[in-house]
Amino acid sequence: MNSTRAHRIVFANEKGGTGKSTTAVHVAVALAAVGHRVAALDLDTRQKTMARYLDNRAATGRRRSLDLPTANHGVLSLLTPAGLDQEVARLGHGADFVIVDTPGRDDPLARAAIALADTLVTPMNDSFVDLDLIGQVDAETFKVKKPSFYAELIWDLRKVRAKADGGTVDWVVLRNRLQHLDAHNMRRVGAALNELSKRVGFRVIPGLGERVIYRELFPQGLTLLDIDAIDRVGLSLIAARQELREMVAGLALPDHSAQVRMAI
């Protein structure tokens, strides 16, 4: 990829349990699988889920003599915005993409990371509980009343970014864990998100479904791309790979979409 610096993809959501780290790892591996140089930085110094996932991946590669595409990764040690700038620059040197996974809370580091993003990805579970983070909905009509505090925060940080270097932040809201049992509620959430997207300025794309396979893959650090290394391959895995294909394409990252669609 021809670029003066790495494209920065930041995964951020103040709520936990949205599949943020799992999604970040799958995007990192999808990009590495087609030859991009990928770096990954974990800001969650307590749980370190993304870093642990990639550590497990490296250990599996060594143990089973597998050449698994991966990202050069680390955990932020200097917990200041200046430290974040330094580590993103260090990891990003010579890389095509830097992926940053933020903790599931609001803190100065998460805000600083959002302001650095070229692509900001906010995974959310497909429910009104998670939707409340970015927009308040009328209890009777399910129409959006107004954007919530997180949408206002992102709006302010996008202005910070524009003032700092003239850059823009492509904000993508990712509908993870889509359920098919409650289709009526799913349509209501979708309609509210579409309305909010026009008012606040984000794109909505489908994410990863609620599947046991993701929890099973974590200890070995494997992803849906590692089909030859997975013991049992069934229809569920095939469906999950299609979800991953659509999600990565929907991110519309520079110079990769066609390659990744062919690789998955």
PDB file of C-alpha atoms in Angstrom:
ATOM      1  CA  MET A   1       0.000   0.000   0.000  1.00  0.00           C
ATOM      2  CA  ASN A   2       1.429   3.358  -0.975  1.00  0.00           C
ATOM      3  CA  SER A   3       1.029   5.831   1.878  1.00  0.00           C
ATOM      4  CA  THR A   4       3.121   8.331   3.780  1.00  0.00           C
ATOM      5  CA  ARG A   5       2.098   6.661   7.043  1.00  0.00           C
ATOM      6  CA  ALA A   6       0.095   3.726   8.291  1.00  0.00           C
ATOM      7  CA  HIS A   7      -3.700   3.887   8.112  1.00  0.00           C
ATOM      8  CA  ARG A   8      -4.939   3.901  11.711  1.00  0.00           C
ATOM      9  CA  ILE A   9      -7.975   1.793  12.620  1.00  0.00           C
ATOM     10  CA  VAL A  10      -9.254   2.378  16.152  1.00  0.00           C
ATOM     11  CA  PHE A  11     -11.791   0.067  17.802  1.00  0.00           C
ATOM     12  CA  ALA A  12     -13.631   1.952  20.517  1.00  0.00           C
ATOM     13  CA  ASN A  13     -16.783   1.546  22.584  1.00  0.00           C
ATOM     14  CA  GLU A  14     -17.268   2.470  26.224  1.00  0.00           C
ATOM     15  CA  LYS A  15     -19.429  -0.617  26.775  1.00  0.00           C
ATOM     16  CA  GLY A  16     -17.798  -3.988  27.264  1.00  0.00           C
ATOM     17  CA  GLY A  17     -18.895  -7.295  25.775  1.00  0.00           C
ATOM     18  CA  THR A  18     -19.466  -6.062  22.223  1.00  0.00           C
ATOM     19  CA  GLY A  19     -16.908  -8.313  20.518  1.00  0.00           C
ATOM     20  CA  LYS A  20     -14.515  -5.408  20.040  1.00  0.00           C
ATOM     21  CA  SER A  21     -11.226  -7.261  20.542  1.00  0.00           C
ATOM     22  CA  THR A  22     -12.338 -10.332  18.581  1.00  0.00           C
ATOM     23  CA  THR A  23     -13.322  -8.121  15.675  1.00  0.00           C
ATOM     24  CA  ALA A  24     -10.043  -6.195  15.871  1.00  0.00           C
ATOM     25  CA  VAL A  25      -8.002  -9.407  15.719  1.00  0.00           C
ATOM     26  CA  HIS A  26      -9.955 -10.730  12.725  1.00  0.00           C
ATOM     27  CA  VAL A  27      -9.451  -7.478  10.832  1.00  0.00           C
ATOM     28  CA  ALA A  28      -5.725  -7.516  11.648  1.00  0.00           C
ATOM     29  CA  VAL A  29      -5.303 -11.095  10.446  1.00  0.00           C
ATOM     30  CA  ALA A  30      -7.422 -10.507   7.328  1.00  0.00           C
ATOM     31  CA  LEU A  31      -5.138  -7.630   6.332  1.00  0.00           C
ATOM     32  CA  ALA A  32      -1.958  -9.568   7.150  1.00  0.00           C
ATOM     33  CA  ALA A  33      -3.212 -12.585   5.186  1.00  0.00           C
ATOM     34  CA  VAL A  34      -3.083 -10.633   1.923  1.00  0.00           C
ATOM     35  CA  GLY A  35       0.418  -9.325   2.536  1.00  0.00           C
ATOM     36  CA  HIS A  36      -0.153  -6.039   4.336  1.00  0.00           C
ATOM     37  CA  ARG A  37       2.201  -5.109   7.141  1.00  0.00           C
ATOM     38  CA  VAL A  38       0.000  -4.784  10.200  1.00  0.00           C
ATOM     39  CA  ALA A  39       0.747  -3.498  13.696  1.00  0.00           C
ATOM     40  CA  ALA A  40      -1.622  -3.772  16.656  1.00  0.00           C
ATOM     41  CA  LEU A  41      -1.607  -1.839  19.915  1.00  0.00           C
ATOM     42  CA  ASP A  42      -3.664  -2.834  22.967  1.00  0.00           C
ATOM     43  CA  LEU A  43      -4.590   0.029  25.308  1.00  0.00           C
ATOM     44  CA  ASP A  44      -6.398  -2.194  27.798  1.00  0.00           C
ATOM     45  CA  THR A  45      -3.486  -2.817  30.144  1.00  0.00           C
ATOM     46  CA  ARG A  46      -5.662  -4.847  32.525  1.00  0.00           C
ATOM     47  CA  GLN A  47      -7.404  -7.405  30.303  1.00  0.00           C
ATOM     48  CA  LYS A  48      -5.082  -7.215  27.258  1.00  0.00           C
ATOM     49  CA  THR A  49      -7.568  -9.290  25.246  1.00  0.00           C
ATOM     50  CA  MET A  50      -6.246  -8.397  21.796  1.00  0.00           C
ATOM     51  CA  ALA A  51      -2.616  -8.835  22.844  1.00  0.00           C
ATOM     52  CA  ARG A  52      -3.380 -12.156  24.540  1.00  0.00           C
ATOM     53  CA  TYR A  53      -5.243 -13.345  21.441  1.00  0.00           C
ATOM     54  CA  LEU A  54      -2.226 -12.559  19.244  1.00  0.00           C
ATOM     55  CA  ASP A  55       0.173 -14.091  21.819  1.00  0.00           C
ATOM     56  CA  ASN A  56      -1.910 -17.284  21.701  1.00  0.00           C
ATOM     57  CA  ARG A  57      -1.696 -17.154  17.911  1.00  0.00           C
ATOM     58  CA  ALA A  58       2.088 -16.914  17.968  1.00  0.00           C
ATOM     59  CA  ALA A  59       2.328 -19.805  20.456  1.00  0.00           C
ATOM     60  CA  THR A  60       0.088 -22.005  18.286  1.00  0.00           C
ATOM     61  CA  GLY A  61       2.198 -21.222  15.228  1.00  0.00           C
ATOM     62  CA  ARG A  62       5.354 -22.292  17.047  1.00  0.00           C
ATOM     63  CA  ARG A  63       3.792 -25.379  18.642  1.00  0.00           C
ATOM     64  CA  ARG A  64       2.252 -26.672  15.407  1.00  0.00           C
ATOM     65  CA  SER A  65       4.879 -25.339  12.994  1.00  0.00           C
ATOM     66  CA  LEU A  66       2.293 -23.185  11.214  1.00  0.00           C
ATOM     67  CA  ASP A  67       3.008 -19.988   9.326  1.00  0.00           C
ATOM     68  CA  LEU A  68       0.078 -17.941  10.581  1.00  0.00           C
ATOM     69  CA  PRO A  69      -0.237 -14.389   9.221  1.00  0.00           C
ATOM     70  CA  THR A  70      -0.332 -11.975  12.124  1.00  0.00           C
ATOM     71  CA  ALA A  71       0.360  -8.464  13.363  1.00  0.00           C
ATOM     72  CA  ASN A  72       3.364  -7.053  15.164  1.00  0.00           C
ATOM     73  CA  HIS A  73       1.720  -6.181  18.443  1.00  0.00           C
ATOM     74  CA  GLY A  74       2.253  -4.679  21.856  1.00  0.00           C
ATOM     75  CA  VAL A  75       0.562  -3.277  24.957  1.00  0.00           C
ATOM     76  CA  LEU A  76       0.886   0.426  25.716  1.00  0.00           C
ATOM     77  CA  SER A  77       3.249   0.965  28.649  1.00  0.00           C
ATOM     78  CA  LEU A  78       3.426   4.757  28.925  1.00  0.00           C
ATOM     79  CA  LEU A  79      -0.213   5.536  29.742  1.00  0.00           C
ATOM     80  CA  THR A  80      -0.379   9.115  28.502  1.00  0.00           C
ATOM     81  CA  PRO A  81      -1.547  10.674  25.238  1.00  0.00           C
ATOM     82  CA  ALA A  82       2.103  11.464  24.471  1.00  0.00           C
ATOM     83  CA  GLY A  83       3.028   7.837  25.117  1.00  0.00           C
ATOM     84  CA  LEU A  84       0.247   6.754  22.787  1.00  0.00           C
ATOM     85  CA  ASP A  85       1.534   9.030  20.030  1.00  0.00           C
ATOM     86  CA  GLN A  86       5.041   7.638  20.436  1.00  0.00           C
ATOM     87  CA  GLU A  87       3.953   3.988  20.392  1.00  0.00           C
ATOM     88  CA  VAL A  88       1.652   4.401  17.404  1.00  0.00           C
ATOM     89  CA  ALA A  89       4.525   6.053  15.535  1.00  0.00           C
ATOM     90  CA  ARG A  90       6.966   3.309  16.567  1.00  0.00           C
ATOM     91  CA  LEU A  91       4.709   0.379  15.711  1.00  0.00           C
ATOM     92  CA  GLY A  92       3.463   2.103  12.591  1.00  0.00           C
ATOM     93  CA  HIS A  93       6.918   2.690  11.134  1.00  0.00           C
ATOM     94  CA  GLY A  94       6.997   0.672   7.927  1.00  0.00           C
ATOM     95  CA  ALA A  95       3.468  -0.674   8.490  1.00  0.00           C
ATOM     96  CA  ASP A  96       0.459  -0.305   6.214  1.00  0.00           C
ATOM     97  CA  PHE A  97      -2.102  -0.439   9.019  1.00  0.00           C
ATOM     98  CA  VAL A  98      -2.041   0.177  12.762  1.00  0.00           C
ATOM     99  CA  ILE A  99      -4.955  -1.299  14.704  1.00  0.00           C
ATOM    100  CA  VAL A 100      -5.651   0.125  18.156  1.00  0.00           C
ATOM    101  CA  ASP A 101      -7.952  -1.652  20.607  1.00  0.00           C
ATOM    102  CA  THR A 102      -9.207   0.626  23.379  1.00  0.00           C
ATOM    103  CA  PRO A 103     -10.600  -0.453  26.770  1.00  0.00           C
ATOM    104  CA  GLY A 104     -14.358  -0.603  27.317  1.00  0.00           C
ATOM    105  CA  ARG A 105     -14.495   2.637  29.280  1.00  0.00           C
ATOM    106  CA  ASP A 106     -14.100   6.355  28.823  1.00  0.00           C
ATOM    107  CA  ASP A 107     -10.624   7.615  29.702  1.00  0.00           C
ATOM    108  CA  PRO A 108      -8.098  10.107  28.300  1.00  0.00           C
ATOM    109  CA  LEU A 109      -6.230   7.407  26.363  1.00  0.00           C
ATOM    110  CA  ALA A 110      -9.370   6.171  24.611  1.00  0.00           C
ATOM    111  CA  ARG A 111     -10.219   9.739  23.644  1.00  0.00           C
ATOM    112  CA  ALA A 112      -6.703  10.373  22.374  1.00  0.00           C
ATOM    113  CA  ALA A 113      -6.860   7.190  20.293  1.00  0.00           C
ATOM    114  CA  ILE A 114     -10.166   8.203  18.725  1.00  0.00           C
ATOM    115  CA  ALA A 115      -8.670  11.539  17.733  1.00  0.00           C
ATOM    116  CA  LEU A 116      -5.831   9.659  15.968  1.00  0.00           C
ATOM    117  CA  ALA A 117      -8.132   7.405  13.949  1.00  0.00           C
ATOM    118  CA  ASP A 118      -8.485   7.359  10.194  1.00  0.00           C
ATOM    119  CA  THR A 119     -11.162   4.690  10.561  1.00  0.00           C
ATOM    120  CA  LEU A 120     -13.057   4.515  13.853  1.00  0.00           C
ATOM    121  CA  VAL A 121     -14.953   1.270  14.438  1.00  0.00           C
ATOM    122  CA  THR A 122     -17.594   1.105  17.184  1.00  0.00           C
ATOM    123  CA  PRO A 123     -18.884  -2.457  17.580  1.00  0.00           C
ATOM    124  CA  MET A 124     -22.239  -2.739  19.324  1.00  0.00           C
ATOM    125  CA  ASN A 125     -24.556  -5.561  20.187  1.00  0.00           C
ATOM    126  CA  ASP A 126     -27.813  -5.380  18.268  1.00  0.00           C
ATOM    127  CA  SER A 127     -29.982  -4.097  21.099  1.00  0.00           C
ATOM    128  CA  PHE A 128     -31.494  -0.896  22.425  1.00  0.00           C
ATOM    129  CA  VAL A 129     -29.245  -1.228  25.479  1.00  0.00           C
ATOM    130  CA  ASP A 130     -26.166  -0.708  23.306  1.00  0.00           C
ATOM    131  CA  LEU A 131     -27.903   1.769  21.012  1.00  0.00           C
ATOM    132  CA  ASP A 132     -28.493   4.020  24.033  1.00  0.00           C
ATOM    133  CA  LEU A 133     -24.763   4.743  24.037  1.00  0.00           C
ATOM    134  CA  ILE A 134     -25.065   6.775  20.839  1.00  0.00           C
ATOM    135  CA  GLY A 135     -28.745   7.755  20.692  1.00  0.00           C
ATOM    136  CA  GLN A 136     -31.780   8.080  22.968  1.00  0.00           C
ATOM    137  CA  VAL A 137     -34.960   6.442  21.660  1.00  0.00           C
ATOM    138  CA  ASP A 138     -38.580   7.253  22.460  1.00  0.00           C
ATOM    139  CA  ALA A 139     -40.137   4.481  24.565  1.00  0.00           C
ATOM    140  CA  GLU A 140     -43.375   4.410  22.579  1.00  0.00           C
ATOM    141  CA  THR A 141     -42.408   5.122  18.980  1.00  0.00           C
ATOM    142  CA  PHE A 142     -38.778   3.918  19.039  1.00  0.00           C
ATOM    143  CA  LYS A 143     -37.877   7.051  17.123  1.00  0.00           C
ATOM    144  CA  VAL A 144     -34.576   8.737  17.916  1.00  0.00           C
ATOM    145  CA  LYS A 145     -35.015  11.674  20.304  1.00  0.00           C
ATOM    146  CA  LYS A 146     -31.434  12.917  20.298  1.00  0.00           C
ATOM    147  CA  PRO A 147     -27.809  11.737  20.057  1.00  0.00           C
ATOM    148  CA  SER A 148     -26.306  10.502  23.330  1.00  0.00           C
ATOM    149  CA  PHE A 149     -23.114  11.507  25.083  1.00  0.00           C
ATOM    150  CA  TYR A 150     -20.862   9.141  23.121  1.00  0.00           C
ATOM    151  CA  ALA A 151     -22.003  10.482  19.749  1.00  0.00           C
ATOM    152  CA  GLU A 152     -21.351  13.998  21.039  1.00  0.00           C
ATOM    153  CA  LEU A 153     -17.905  12.914  22.245  1.00  0.00           C
ATOM    154  CA  ILE A 154     -17.009  11.490  18.836  1.00  0.00           C
ATOM    155  CA  TRP A 155     -18.276  14.658  17.163  1.00  0.00           C
ATOM    156  CA  ASP A 156     -15.978  16.781  19.351  1.00  0.00           C
ATOM    157  CA  LEU A 157     -12.966  14.512  18.805  1.00  0.00           C
ATOM    158  CA  ARG A 158     -13.469  14.575  15.050  1.00  0.00           C
ATOM    159  CA  LYS A 159     -13.265  18.355  15.244  1.00  0.00           C
ATOM    160  CA  VAL A 160     -10.038  18.019  17.262  1.00  0.00           C
ATOM    161  CA  ARG A 161      -8.592  15.808  14.543  1.00  0.00           C
ATOM    162  CA  ALA A 162      -9.608  18.195  11.754  1.00  0.00           C
ATOM    163  CA  LYS A 163      -8.035  21.113  13.593  1.00  0.00           C
ATOM    164  CA  ALA A 164      -4.824  19.166  14.328  1.00  0.00           C
ATOM    165  CA  ASP A 165      -3.936  17.998  10.822  1.00  0.00           C
ATOM    166  CA  GLY A 166      -6.955  18.514   8.578  1.00  0.00           C
ATOM    167  CA  GLY A 167      -7.705  14.789   8.675  1.00  0.00           C
ATOM    168  CA  THR A 168     -11.107  13.154   8.679  1.00  0.00           C
ATOM    169  CA  VAL A 169     -12.369  10.247  10.746  1.00  0.00           C
ATOM    170  CA  ASP A 170     -14.520   7.660   8.981  1.00  0.00           C
ATOM    171  CA  TRP A 171     -16.797   6.462  11.801  1.00  0.00           C
ATOM    172  CA  VAL A 172     -18.223   2.968  11.286  1.00  0.00           C
ATOM    173  CA  VAL A 173     -20.803   1.465  13.640  1.00  0.00           C
ATOM    174  CA  LEU A 174     -20.606  -2.310  13.499  1.00  0.00           C
ATOM    175  CA  ARG A 175     -23.732  -4.334  14.335  1.00  0.00           C
ATOM    176  CA  ASN A 176     -22.226  -7.354  16.079  1.00  0.00           C
ATOM    177  CA  ARG A 177     -24.116 -10.357  17.423  1.00  0.00           C
ATOM    178  CA  LEU A 178     -27.103  -9.937  15.160  1.00  0.00           C
ATOM    179  CA  GLN A 179     -29.918 -12.204  16.309  1.00  0.00           C
ATOM    180  CA  HIS A 180     -32.432 -13.813  13.990  1.00  0.00           C
ATOM    181  CA  LEU A 181     -34.991 -14.833  16.617  1.00  0.00           C
ATOM    182  CA  ASP A 182     -36.307 -11.329  17.291  1.00  0.00           C
ATOM    183  CA  ALA A 183     -36.499  -9.903  13.776  1.00  0.00           C
ATOM    184  CA  HIS A 184     -38.998  -7.187  14.720  1.00  0.00           C
ATOM    185  CA  ASN A 185     -36.701  -5.738  17.365  1.00  0.00           C
ATOM    186  CA  MET A 186     -33.752  -6.047  14.987  1.00  0.00           C
ATOM    187  CA  ARG A 187     -35.607  -3.958  12.409  1.00  0.00           C
ATOM    188  CA  ARG A 188     -36.392  -1.305  15.040  1.00  0.00           C
ATOM    189  CA  VAL A 189     -32.735  -1.068  16.067  1.00  0.00           C
ATOM    190  CA  GLY A 190     -31.718  -0.881  12.422  1.00  0.00           C
ATOM    191  CA  ALA A 191     -34.170   1.901  11.673  1.00  0.00           C
ATOM    192  CA  ALA A 192     -32.995   3.914  14.678  1.00  0.00           C
ATOM    193  CA  LEU A 193     -29.352   3.440  13.674  1.00  0.00           C
ATOM    194  CA  ASN A 194     -30.032   4.551  10.121  1.00  0.00           C
ATOM    195  CA  GLU A 195     -31.773   7.681  11.395  1.00  0.00           C
ATOM    196  CA  LEU A 196     -28.913   8.430  13.774  1.00  0.00           C
ATOM    197  CA  SER A 197     -26.291   7.855  11.085  1.00  0.00           C
ATOM    198  CA  LYS A 198     -27.702  10.711   9.033  1.00  0.00           C
ATOM    199  CA  ARG A 199     -27.819  13.077  11.992  1.00  0.00           C
ATOM    200  CA  VAL A 200     -24.458  12.232  13.548  1.00  0.00           C
ATOM    201  CA  GLY A 201     -22.397  11.136  10.554  1.00  0.00           C
ATOM    202  CA  PHE A 202     -21.437   7.476  10.756  1.00  0.00           C
ATOM    203  CA  ARG A 203     -21.817   4.441   8.521  1.00  0.00           C
ATOM    204  CA  VAL A 204     -23.575   1.253   9.643  1.00  0.00           C
ATOM    205  CA  ILE A 205     -22.344  -2.168   8.512  1.00  0.00           C
ATOM    206  CA  PRO A 206     -23.064  -5.764   9.611  1.00  0.00           C
ATOM    207  CA  GLY A 207     -20.531  -7.318  11.936  1.00  0.00           C
ATOM    208  CA  LEU A 208     -19.959 -10.778  13.398  1.00  0.00           C
ATOM    209  CA  GLY A 209     -22.801 -12.971  14.614  1.00  0.00           C
ATOM    210  CA  GLU A 210     -23.179 -14.608  18.014  1.00  0.00           C
ATOM    211  CA  ARG A 211     -21.319 -17.864  17.441  1.00  0.00           C
ATOM    212  CA  VAL A 212     -19.594 -20.284  19.809  1.00  0.00           C
ATOM    213  CA  ILE A 213     -16.725 -20.642  17.336  1.00  0.00           C
ATOM    214  CA  TYR A 214     -15.223 -17.281  18.350  1.00  0.00           C
ATOM    215  CA  ARG A 215     -14.896 -18.308  21.997  1.00  0.00           C
ATOM    216  CA  GLU A 216     -13.438 -21.664  20.959  1.00  0.00           C
ATOM    217  CA  LEU A 217     -10.768 -20.104  18.751  1.00  0.00           C
ATOM    218  CA  PHE A 218      -9.357 -17.691  21.359  1.00  0.00           C
ATOM    219  CA  PRO A 219      -7.116 -20.115  23.360  1.00  0.00           C
ATOM    220  CA  GLN A 220      -5.258 -21.061  20.181  1.00  0.00           C
ATOM    221  CA  GLY A 221      -5.339 -17.574  18.718  1.00  0.00           C
ATOM    222  CA  LEU A 222      -6.928 -18.886  15.545  1.00  0.00           C
ATOM    223  CA  THR A 223      -9.371 -16.969  13.359  1.00  0.00           C
ATOM    224  CA  LEU A 224     -11.930 -17.829  10.730  1.00  0.00           C
ATOM    225  CA  LEU A 225      -9.171 -17.391   8.147  1.00  0.00           C
ATOM    226  CA  ASP A 226      -7.247 -20.364   9.515  1.00  0.00           C
ATOM    227  CA  ILE A 227      -9.577 -22.987   8.125  1.00  0.00           C
ATOM    228  CA  ASP A 228      -6.787 -25.524   7.519  1.00  0.00           C
ATOM    229  CA  ALA A 229      -5.768 -25.327  11.185  1.00  0.00           C
ATOM    230  CA  ILE A 230      -9.274 -25.714  12.649  1.00  0.00           C
ATOM    231  CA  ASP A 231     -10.208 -29.270  13.633  1.00  0.00           C
ATOM    232  CA  ARG A 232     -13.932 -29.222  12.890  1.00  0.00           C
ATOM    233  CA  VAL A 233     -15.277 -27.262   9.958  1.00  0.00           C
ATOM    234  CA  GLY A 234     -19.066 -27.151   9.651  1.00  0.00           C
ATOM    235  CA  LEU A 235     -21.763 -25.028   8.109  1.00  0.00           C
ATOM    236  CA  SER A 236     -21.567 -22.583  11.010  1.00  0.00           C
ATOM    237  CA  LEU A 237     -17.970 -21.780  10.134  1.00  0.00           C
ATOM    238  CA  ILE A 238     -18.853 -21.259   6.475  1.00  0.00           C
ATOM    239  CA  ALA A 239     -21.603 -18.820   7.463  1.00  0.00           C
ATOM    240  CA  ALA A 240     -19.262 -17.025   9.862  1.00  0.00           C
ATOM    241  CA  ARG A 241     -16.637 -16.594   7.139  1.00  0.00           C
ATOM    242  CA  GLN A 242     -19.263 -14.973   4.923  1.00  0.00           C
ATOM    243  CA  GLU A 243     -20.059 -12.549   7.746  1.00  0.00           C
ATOM    244  CA  LEU A 244     -16.377 -11.738   8.068  1.00  0.00           C
ATOM    245  CA  ARG A 245     -16.055 -11.196   4.333  1.00  0.00           C
ATOM    246  CA  GLU A 246     -18.950  -8.730   4.318  1.00  0.00           C
ATOM    247  CA  MET A 247     -17.683  -6.934   7.404  1.00  0.00           C
ATOM    248  CA  VAL A 248     -14.165  -6.371   6.079  1.00  0.00           C
ATOM    249  CA  ALA A 249     -15.497  -5.206   2.727  1.00  0.00           C
ATOM    250  CA  GLY A 250     -17.864  -2.826   4.528  1.00  0.00           C
ATOM    251  CA  LEU A 251     -14.995  -1.139   6.357  1.00  0.00           C
ATOM    252  CA  ALA A 252     -13.841   0.161   2.937  1.00  0.00           C
ATOM    253  CA  LEU A 253     -10.205   0.346   3.986  1.00  0.00           C
ATOM    254  CA  PRO A 254      -7.699   1.628   1.417  1.00  0.00           C
ATOM    255  CA  ASP A 255      -6.151  -0.698  -1.136  1.00  0.00           C
ATOM    256  CA  HIS A 256      -7.307  -4.011   0.271  1.00  0.00           C
ATOM    257  CA  SER A 257     -10.973  -4.845  -0.220  1.00  0.00           C
ATOM    258  CA  ALA A 258     -10.716  -6.978  -3.346  1.00  0.00           C
ATOM    259  CA  GLN A 259      -7.671  -8.830  -2.008  1.00  0.00           C
ATOM    260  CA  VAL A 260      -9.306  -9.668   1.303  1.00  0.00           C
ATOM    261  CA  ARG A 261     -12.531 -10.840  -0.344  1.00  0.00           C
ATOM    262  CA  MET A 262     -10.468 -13.282  -2.419  1.00  0.00           C
ATOM    263  CA  ALA A 263      -8.463 -14.459   0.612  1.00  0.00           C
ATOM    264  CA  ILE A 264     -11.386 -15.295   2.905  1.00  0.00           C
TER     265      ILE A 264
END
